[in-house]
PDB file of C-alpha atoms in Angstrom:
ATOM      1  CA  UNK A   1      -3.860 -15.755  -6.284  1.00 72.00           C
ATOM      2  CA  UNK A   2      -4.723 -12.201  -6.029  1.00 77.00           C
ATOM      3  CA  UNK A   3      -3.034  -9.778  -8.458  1.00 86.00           C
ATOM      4  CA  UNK A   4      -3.683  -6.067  -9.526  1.00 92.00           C
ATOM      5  CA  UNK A   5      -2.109  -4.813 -12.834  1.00 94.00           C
ATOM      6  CA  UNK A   6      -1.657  -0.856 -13.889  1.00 96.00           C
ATOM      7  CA  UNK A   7      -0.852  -0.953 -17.185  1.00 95.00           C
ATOM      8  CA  UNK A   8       0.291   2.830 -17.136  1.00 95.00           C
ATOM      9  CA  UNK A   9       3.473   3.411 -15.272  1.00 93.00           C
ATOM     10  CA  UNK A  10       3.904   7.409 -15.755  1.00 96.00           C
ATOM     11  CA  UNK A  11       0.684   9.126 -17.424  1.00 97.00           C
ATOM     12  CA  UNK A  12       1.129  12.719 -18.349  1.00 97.00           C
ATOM     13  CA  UNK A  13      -1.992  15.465 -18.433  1.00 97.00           C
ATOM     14  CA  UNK A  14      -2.612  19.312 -18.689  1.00 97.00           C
ATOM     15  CA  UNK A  15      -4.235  20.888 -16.365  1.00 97.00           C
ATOM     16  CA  UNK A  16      -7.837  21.104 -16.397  1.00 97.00           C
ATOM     17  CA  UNK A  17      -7.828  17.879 -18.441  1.00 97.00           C
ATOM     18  CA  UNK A  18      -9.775  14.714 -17.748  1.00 97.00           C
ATOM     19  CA  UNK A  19      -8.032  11.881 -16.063  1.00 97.00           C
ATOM     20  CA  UNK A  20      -8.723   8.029 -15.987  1.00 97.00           C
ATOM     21  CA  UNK A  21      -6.048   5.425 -13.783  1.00 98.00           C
ATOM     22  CA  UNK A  22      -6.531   2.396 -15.382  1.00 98.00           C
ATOM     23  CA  UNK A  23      -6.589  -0.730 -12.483  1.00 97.00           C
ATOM     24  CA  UNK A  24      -7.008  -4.620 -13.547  1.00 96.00           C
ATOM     25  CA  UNK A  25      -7.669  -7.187 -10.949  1.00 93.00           C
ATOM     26  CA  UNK A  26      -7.495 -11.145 -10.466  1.00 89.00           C
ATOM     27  CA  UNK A  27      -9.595 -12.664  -7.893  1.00 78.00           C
ATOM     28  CA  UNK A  28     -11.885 -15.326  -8.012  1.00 70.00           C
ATOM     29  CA  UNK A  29     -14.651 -13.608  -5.916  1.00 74.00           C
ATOM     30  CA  UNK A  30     -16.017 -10.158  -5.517  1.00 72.00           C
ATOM     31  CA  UNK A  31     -12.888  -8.247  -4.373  1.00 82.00           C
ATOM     32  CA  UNK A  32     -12.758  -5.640  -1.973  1.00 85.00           C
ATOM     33  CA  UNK A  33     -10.831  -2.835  -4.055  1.00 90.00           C
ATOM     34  CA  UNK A  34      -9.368   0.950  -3.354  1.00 92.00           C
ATOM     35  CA  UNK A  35      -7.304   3.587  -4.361  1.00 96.00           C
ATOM     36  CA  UNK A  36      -4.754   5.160  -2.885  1.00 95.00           C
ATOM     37  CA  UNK A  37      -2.396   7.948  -3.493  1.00 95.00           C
ATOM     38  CA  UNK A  38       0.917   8.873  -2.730  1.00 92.00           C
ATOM     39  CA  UNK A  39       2.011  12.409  -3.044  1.00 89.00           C
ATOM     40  CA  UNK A  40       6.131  12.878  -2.427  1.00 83.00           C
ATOM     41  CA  UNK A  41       7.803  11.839   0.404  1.00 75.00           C
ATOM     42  CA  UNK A  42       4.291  11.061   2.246  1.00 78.00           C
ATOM     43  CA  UNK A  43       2.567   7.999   3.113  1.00 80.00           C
ATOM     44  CA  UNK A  44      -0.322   6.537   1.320  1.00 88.00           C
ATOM     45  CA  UNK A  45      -3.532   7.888   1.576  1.00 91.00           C
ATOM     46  CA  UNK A  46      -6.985   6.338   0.816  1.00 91.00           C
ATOM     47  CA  UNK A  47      -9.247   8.204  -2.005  1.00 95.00           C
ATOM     48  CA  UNK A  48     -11.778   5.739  -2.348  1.00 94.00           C
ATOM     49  CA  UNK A  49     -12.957   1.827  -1.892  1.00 90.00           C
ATOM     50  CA  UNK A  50     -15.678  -0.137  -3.555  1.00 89.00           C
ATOM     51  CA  UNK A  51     -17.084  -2.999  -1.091  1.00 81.00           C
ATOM     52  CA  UNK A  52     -20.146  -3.464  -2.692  1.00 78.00           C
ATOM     53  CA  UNK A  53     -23.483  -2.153  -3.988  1.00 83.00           C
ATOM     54  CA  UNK A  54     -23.366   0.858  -6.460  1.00 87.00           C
ATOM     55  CA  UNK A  55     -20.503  -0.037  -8.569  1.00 91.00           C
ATOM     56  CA  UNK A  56     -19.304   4.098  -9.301  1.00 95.00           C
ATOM     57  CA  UNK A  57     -18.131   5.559  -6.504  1.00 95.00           C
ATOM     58  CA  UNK A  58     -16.759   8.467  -4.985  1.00 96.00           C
ATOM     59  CA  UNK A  59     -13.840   9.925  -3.046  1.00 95.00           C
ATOM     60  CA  UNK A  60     -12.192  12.445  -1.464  1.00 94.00           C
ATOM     61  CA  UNK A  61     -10.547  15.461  -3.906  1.00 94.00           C
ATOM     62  CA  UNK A  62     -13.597  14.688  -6.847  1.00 96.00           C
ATOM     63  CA  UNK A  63     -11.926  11.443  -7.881  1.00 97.00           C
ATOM     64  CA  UNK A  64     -14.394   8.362  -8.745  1.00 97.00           C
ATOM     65  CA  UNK A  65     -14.309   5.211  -9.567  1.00 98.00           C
ATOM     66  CA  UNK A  66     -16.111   2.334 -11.267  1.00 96.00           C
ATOM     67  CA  UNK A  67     -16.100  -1.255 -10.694  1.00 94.00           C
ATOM     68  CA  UNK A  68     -16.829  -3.240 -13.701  1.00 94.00           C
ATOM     69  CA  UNK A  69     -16.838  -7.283 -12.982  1.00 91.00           C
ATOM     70  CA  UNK A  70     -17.112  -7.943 -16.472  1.00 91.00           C
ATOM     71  CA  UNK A  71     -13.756  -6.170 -17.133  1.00 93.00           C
ATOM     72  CA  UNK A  72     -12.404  -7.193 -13.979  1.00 93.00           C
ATOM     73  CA  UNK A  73     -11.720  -3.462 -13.421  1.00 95.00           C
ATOM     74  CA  UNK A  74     -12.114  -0.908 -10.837  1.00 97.00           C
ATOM     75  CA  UNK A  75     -10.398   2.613 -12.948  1.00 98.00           C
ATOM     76  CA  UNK A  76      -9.998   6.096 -11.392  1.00 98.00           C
ATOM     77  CA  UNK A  77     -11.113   9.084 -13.041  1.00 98.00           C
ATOM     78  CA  UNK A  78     -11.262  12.909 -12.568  1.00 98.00           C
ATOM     79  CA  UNK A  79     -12.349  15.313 -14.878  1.00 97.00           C
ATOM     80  CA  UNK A  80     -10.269  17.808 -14.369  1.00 97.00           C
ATOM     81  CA  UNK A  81      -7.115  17.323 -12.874  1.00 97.00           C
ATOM     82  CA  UNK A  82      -5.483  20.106 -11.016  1.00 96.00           C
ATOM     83  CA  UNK A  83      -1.884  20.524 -10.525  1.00 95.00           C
ATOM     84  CA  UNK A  84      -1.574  19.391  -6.821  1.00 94.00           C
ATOM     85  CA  UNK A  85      -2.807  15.830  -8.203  1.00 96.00           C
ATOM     86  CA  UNK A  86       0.820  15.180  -9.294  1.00 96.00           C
ATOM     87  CA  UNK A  87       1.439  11.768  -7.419  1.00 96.00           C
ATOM     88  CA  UNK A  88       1.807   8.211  -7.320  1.00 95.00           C
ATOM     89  CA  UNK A  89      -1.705   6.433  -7.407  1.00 97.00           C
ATOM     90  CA  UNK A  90      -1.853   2.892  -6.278  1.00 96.00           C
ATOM     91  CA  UNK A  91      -4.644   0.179  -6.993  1.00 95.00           C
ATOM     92  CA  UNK A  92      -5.099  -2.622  -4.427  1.00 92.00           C
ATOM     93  CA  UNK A  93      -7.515  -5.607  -4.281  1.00 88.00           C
ATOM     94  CA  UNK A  94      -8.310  -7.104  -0.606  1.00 81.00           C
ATOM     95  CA  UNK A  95      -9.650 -10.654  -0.511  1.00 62.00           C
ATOM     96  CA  UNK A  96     -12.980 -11.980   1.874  1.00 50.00           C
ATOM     97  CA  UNK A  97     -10.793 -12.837   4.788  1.00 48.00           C
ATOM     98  CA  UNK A  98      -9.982 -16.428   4.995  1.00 48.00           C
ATOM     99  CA  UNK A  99      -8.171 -18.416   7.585  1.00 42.00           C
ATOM    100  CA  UNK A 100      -5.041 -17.143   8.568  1.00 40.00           C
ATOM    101  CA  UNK A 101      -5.148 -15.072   5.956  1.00 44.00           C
ATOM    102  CA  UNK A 102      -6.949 -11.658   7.009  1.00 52.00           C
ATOM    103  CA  UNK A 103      -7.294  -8.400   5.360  1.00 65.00           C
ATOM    104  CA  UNK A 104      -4.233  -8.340   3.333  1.00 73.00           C
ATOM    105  CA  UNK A 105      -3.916  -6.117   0.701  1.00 82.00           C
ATOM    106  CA  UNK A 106      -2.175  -6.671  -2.839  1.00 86.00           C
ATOM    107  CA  UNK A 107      -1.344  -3.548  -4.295  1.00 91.00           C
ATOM    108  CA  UNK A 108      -0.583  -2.763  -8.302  1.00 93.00           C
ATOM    109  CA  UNK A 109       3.243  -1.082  -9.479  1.00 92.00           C
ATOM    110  CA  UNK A 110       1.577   2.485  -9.688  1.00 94.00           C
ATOM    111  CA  UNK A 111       0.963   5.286 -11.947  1.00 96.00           C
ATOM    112  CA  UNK A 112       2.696   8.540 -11.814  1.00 95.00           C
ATOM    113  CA  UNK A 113       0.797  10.797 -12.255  1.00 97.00           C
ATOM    114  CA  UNK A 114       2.634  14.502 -13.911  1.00 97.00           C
ATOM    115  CA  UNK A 115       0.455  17.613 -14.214  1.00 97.00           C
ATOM    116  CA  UNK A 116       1.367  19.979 -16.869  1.00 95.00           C
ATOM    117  CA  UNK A 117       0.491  23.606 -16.985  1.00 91.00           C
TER     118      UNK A 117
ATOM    119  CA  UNK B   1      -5.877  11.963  16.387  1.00 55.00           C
ATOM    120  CA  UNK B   2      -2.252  11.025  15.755  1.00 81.00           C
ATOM    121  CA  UNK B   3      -1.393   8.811  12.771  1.00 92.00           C
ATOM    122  CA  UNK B   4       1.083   5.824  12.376  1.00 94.00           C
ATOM    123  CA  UNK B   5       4.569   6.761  13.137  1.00 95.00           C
ATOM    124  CA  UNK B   6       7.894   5.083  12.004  1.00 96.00           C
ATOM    125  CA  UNK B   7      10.843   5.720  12.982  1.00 97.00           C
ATOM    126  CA  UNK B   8      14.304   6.359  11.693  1.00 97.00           C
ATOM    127  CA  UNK B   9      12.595   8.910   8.470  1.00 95.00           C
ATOM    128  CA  UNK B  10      16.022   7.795   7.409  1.00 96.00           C
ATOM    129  CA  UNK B  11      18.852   4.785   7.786  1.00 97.00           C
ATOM    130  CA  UNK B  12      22.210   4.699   6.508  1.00 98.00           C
ATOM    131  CA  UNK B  13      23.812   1.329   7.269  1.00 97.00           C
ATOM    132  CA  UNK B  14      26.496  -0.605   5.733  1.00 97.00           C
ATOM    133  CA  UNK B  15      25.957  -3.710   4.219  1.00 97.00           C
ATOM    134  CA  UNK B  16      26.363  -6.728   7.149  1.00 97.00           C
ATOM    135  CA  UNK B  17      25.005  -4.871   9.657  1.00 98.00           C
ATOM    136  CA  UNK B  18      21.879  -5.438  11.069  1.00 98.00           C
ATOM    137  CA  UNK B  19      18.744  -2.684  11.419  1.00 98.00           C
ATOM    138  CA  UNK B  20      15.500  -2.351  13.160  1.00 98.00           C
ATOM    139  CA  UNK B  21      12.845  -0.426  12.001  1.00 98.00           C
ATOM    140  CA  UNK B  22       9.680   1.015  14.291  1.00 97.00           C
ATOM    141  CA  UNK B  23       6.266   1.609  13.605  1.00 97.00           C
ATOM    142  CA  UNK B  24       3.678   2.936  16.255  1.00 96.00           C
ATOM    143  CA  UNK B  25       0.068   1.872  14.606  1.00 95.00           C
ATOM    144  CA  UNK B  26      -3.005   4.014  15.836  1.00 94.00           C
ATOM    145  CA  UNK B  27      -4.087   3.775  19.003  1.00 91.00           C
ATOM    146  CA  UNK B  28      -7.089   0.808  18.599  1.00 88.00           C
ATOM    147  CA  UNK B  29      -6.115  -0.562  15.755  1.00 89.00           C
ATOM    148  CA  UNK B  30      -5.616  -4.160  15.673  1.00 86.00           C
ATOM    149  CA  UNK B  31      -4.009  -5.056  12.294  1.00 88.00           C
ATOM    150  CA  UNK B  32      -0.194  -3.560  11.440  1.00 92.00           C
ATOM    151  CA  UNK B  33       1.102  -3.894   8.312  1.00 92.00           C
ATOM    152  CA  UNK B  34       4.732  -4.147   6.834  1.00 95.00           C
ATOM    153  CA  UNK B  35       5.551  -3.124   3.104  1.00 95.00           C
ATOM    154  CA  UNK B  36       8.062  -2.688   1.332  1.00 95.00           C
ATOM    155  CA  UNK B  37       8.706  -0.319  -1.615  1.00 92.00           C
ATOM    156  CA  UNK B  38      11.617  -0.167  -4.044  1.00 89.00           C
ATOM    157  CA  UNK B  39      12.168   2.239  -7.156  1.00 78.00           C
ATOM    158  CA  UNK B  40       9.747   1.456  -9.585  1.00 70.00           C
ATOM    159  CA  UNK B  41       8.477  -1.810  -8.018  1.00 74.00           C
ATOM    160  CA  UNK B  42       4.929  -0.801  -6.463  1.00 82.00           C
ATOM    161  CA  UNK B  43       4.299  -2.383  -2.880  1.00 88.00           C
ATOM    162  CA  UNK B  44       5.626  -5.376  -1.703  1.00 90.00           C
ATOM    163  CA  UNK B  45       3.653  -6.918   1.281  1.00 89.00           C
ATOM    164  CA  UNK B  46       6.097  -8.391   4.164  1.00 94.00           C
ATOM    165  CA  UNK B  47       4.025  -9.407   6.984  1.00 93.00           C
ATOM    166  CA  UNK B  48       0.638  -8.612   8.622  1.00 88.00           C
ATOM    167  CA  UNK B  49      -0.550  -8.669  12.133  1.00 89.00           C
ATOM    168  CA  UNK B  50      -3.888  -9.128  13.881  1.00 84.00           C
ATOM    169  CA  UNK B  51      -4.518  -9.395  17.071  1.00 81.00           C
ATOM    170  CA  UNK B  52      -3.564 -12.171  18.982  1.00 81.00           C
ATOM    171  CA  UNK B  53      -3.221 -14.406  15.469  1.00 81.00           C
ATOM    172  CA  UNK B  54      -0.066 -16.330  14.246  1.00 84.00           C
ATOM    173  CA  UNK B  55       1.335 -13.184  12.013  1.00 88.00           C
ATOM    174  CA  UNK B  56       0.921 -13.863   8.388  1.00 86.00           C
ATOM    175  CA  UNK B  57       4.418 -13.579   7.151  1.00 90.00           C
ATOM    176  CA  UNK B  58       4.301 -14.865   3.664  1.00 87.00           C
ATOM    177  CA  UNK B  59       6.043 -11.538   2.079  1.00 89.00           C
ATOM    178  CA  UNK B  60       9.003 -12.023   3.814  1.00 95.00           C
ATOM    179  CA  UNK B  61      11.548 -12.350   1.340  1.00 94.00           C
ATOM    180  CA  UNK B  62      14.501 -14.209   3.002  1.00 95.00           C
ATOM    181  CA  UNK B  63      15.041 -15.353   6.488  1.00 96.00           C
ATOM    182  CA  UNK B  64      17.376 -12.703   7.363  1.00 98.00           C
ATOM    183  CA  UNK B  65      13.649 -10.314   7.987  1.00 98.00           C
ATOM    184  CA  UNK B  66      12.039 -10.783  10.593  1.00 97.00           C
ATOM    185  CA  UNK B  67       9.233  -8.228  12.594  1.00 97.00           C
ATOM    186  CA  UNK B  68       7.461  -8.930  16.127  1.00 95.00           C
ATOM    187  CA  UNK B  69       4.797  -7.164  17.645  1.00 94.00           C
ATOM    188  CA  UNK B  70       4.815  -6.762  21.511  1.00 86.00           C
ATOM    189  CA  UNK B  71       1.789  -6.165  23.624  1.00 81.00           C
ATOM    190  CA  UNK B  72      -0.635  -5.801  20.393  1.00 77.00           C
ATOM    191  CA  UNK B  73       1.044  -2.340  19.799  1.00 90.00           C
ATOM    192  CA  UNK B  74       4.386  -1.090  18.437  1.00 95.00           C
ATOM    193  CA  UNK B  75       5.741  -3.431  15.700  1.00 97.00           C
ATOM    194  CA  UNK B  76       9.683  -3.424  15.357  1.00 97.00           C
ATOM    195  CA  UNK B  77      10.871  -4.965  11.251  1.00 98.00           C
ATOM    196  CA  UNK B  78      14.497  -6.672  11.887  1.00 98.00           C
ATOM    197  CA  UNK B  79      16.849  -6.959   8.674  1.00 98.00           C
ATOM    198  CA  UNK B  80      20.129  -8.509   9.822  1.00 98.00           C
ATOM    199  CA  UNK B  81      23.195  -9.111   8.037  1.00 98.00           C
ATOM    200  CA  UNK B  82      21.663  -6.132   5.929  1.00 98.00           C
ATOM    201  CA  UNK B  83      22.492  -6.643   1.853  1.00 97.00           C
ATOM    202  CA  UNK B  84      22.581  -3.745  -1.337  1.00 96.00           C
ATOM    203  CA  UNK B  85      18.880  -5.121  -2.706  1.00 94.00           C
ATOM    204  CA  UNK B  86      17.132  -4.224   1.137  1.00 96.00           C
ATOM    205  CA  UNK B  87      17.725  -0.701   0.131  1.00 96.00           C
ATOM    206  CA  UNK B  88      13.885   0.329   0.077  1.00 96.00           C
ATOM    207  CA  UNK B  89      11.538   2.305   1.696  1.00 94.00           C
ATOM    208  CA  UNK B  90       9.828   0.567   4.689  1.00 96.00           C
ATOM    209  CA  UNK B  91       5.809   1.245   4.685  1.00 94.00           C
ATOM    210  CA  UNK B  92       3.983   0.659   8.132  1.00 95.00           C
ATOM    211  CA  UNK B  93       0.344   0.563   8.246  1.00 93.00           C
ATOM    212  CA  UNK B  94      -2.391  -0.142  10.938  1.00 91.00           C
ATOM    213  CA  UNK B  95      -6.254  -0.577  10.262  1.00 87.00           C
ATOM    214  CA  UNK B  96      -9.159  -1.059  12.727  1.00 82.00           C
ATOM    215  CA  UNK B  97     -10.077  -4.446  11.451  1.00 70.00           C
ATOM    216  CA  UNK B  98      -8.208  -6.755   9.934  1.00 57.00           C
ATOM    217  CA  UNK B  99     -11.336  -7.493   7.432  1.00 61.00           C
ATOM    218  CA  UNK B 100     -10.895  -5.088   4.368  1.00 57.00           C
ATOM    219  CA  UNK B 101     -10.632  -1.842   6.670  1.00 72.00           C
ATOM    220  CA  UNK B 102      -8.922   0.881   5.107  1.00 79.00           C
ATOM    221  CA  UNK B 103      -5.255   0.962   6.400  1.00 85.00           C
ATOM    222  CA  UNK B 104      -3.844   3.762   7.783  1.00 90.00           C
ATOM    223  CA  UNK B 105      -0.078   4.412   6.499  1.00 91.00           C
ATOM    224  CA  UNK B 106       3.087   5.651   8.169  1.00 93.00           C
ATOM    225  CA  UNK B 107       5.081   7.902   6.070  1.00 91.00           C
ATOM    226  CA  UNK B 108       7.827   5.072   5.640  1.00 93.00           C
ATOM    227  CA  UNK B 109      11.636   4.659   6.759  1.00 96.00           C
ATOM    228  CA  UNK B 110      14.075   5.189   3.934  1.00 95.00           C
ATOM    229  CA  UNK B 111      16.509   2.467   4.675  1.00 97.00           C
ATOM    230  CA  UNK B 112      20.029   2.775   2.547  1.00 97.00           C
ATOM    231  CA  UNK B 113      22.604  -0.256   2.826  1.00 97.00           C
ATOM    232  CA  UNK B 114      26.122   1.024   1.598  1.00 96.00           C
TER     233      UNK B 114
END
C-alpha cells in the first residue's frame, strides 16, 4: 500500500535561512508525488508535483523539489525562507490509476513550518 | 474562477446528533474528494468520487459516515449519531481528472461534537 512519511513534525528556521521538507514514500511503481501547503485557517494549496521526466522541479513561491527513486524521496527546499512561509506543508504520493481505484491521494502527517525573525 | 466551497465554516453539534456537511467542487471537475483532518494527524482520506463510477469509499471510518454526490456536482458528507472523536476539520476537494490531477481544496468545515 501507498504510504508517505515526514519525519519532521514542527521544523523551526530564521529568516533568510535555507529550508529542506523532508518527504519519504512507499509505492511499488513510479509515484505521482506533490506538495502542498497549508497556511492558517485556509485550504491546501498545490506548490509543486513531479510526474515524470526531470527529477528537480519547481513551484510556485521559489520552492523546489527533487525526486530521488533511489531514496524513495521527493524533499522540498527553499533557500531562503521568508516569514510568510510559516505553514503546514503536506507531502502526498498518487498511484497510476487502477480499477476502481482512481486518483487518490495519500498524504504524509505534515511539517510545521515556524519562521523566526 | 470560483474555487471549491464548503459549507457550515463552522458546526457545533452535540454528540448523537446527526450533521451534513456541503461541498460545491469547481465547475467541470469530475473527481470530489472527502478528507478528514484532526490535530496533529495529517489527512485522512474518506471517500472519492469520479464521474459516474461506484465512489471509492475505503476511508470511511465507521458506518455511521456516509457522503453522496447528486447530479455529478455538489457532494453532501453525512455523520449521524455524531461521537467526541468526529470532531475534525472536514477537507473537500475537486480535480479535473480523476488521474493524478492536482486537486483543488475547499477551505474545510470545522465540525465540533460536544
Amino acid at each position: 500500500a501507498q504510504s508517505v512519511t515526514q519525519p519532521d513534525i514542527h521544523i523551526t528556521v530564521s529568516e533568510g535561512a535555507s529550508l529542506e521538507l523532508r518527504c519519504n514514500y512507499s509505492y511499488g511503481a513510479t509515484p505521482y508525488l506533490f506538495w502542498y501547503v497549508q497556511s492558517p485557517g485556509q485550504g491546501l494549496q498545490l506548490l509543486l508535483k513531479y510526474f515524470s521526466g526531470d527529477t528537480l522541479v519547481q513551484g510556485i513561491k521559489g520552492f523546489e523539489a527533487e525526486f530521488k527513486r533511489s531514496q524513495s524521496s521527493f524533499n522540498l527546499r527553499k533557500p531562503s525562507v521568508h516569514w510568510s512561509d510559516a505553514a503546514e506543508y503536506f507531502c502526498a504520493v498518487g498511484a497510476h490509476m487502477v480499477y476502481n481505484q482512481g486518483g487518490k491521494l495519500i498524504f504524509g502527517q505534515g511539517t510545521e513550518l515556524s519562521v523566526k525573525p | 474562477g470560483a474555487g471549491v466551497s464548503q459549507s457550515p465554516s463552522n458546526k457545533v453539534t452535540e454528540k448523537g446528533k446527526d450533521v451534513e456537511l456541503r461541498c460545491d467542487p469547481i465547475s467541470g471537475h469530475t473527481a470530489l474528494y472527502w478528507y478528514r483532518q484532526s490535530l496533529g494527524q495529517g489527512l485522512e482520506f474518506l471517500i472519492y468520487f469520479q464521474g459516474n463510477s461506484a465512489p471509492d469509499k475505503s476511508g470511511l471510518p465507521s458506518d455511521r459516515f456516509s457522503a453522496e454526490r447528486t447530479g455529478g456536482s455538489v457532494s453532501t458528507l453525512t455523520i449521524q449519531r455524531t461521537q467526541q472523536e468526529d470532531s475534525a476539520v472536514y477537507l473537500c476537494a475537486s480535480s479535473q481528472r480523476s488521474y493524478n490531477s492536482p486537486l483543488h481544496f475547499g477551505n474545510g468545515t470545522r465540525l465540533t461534537v460536544t
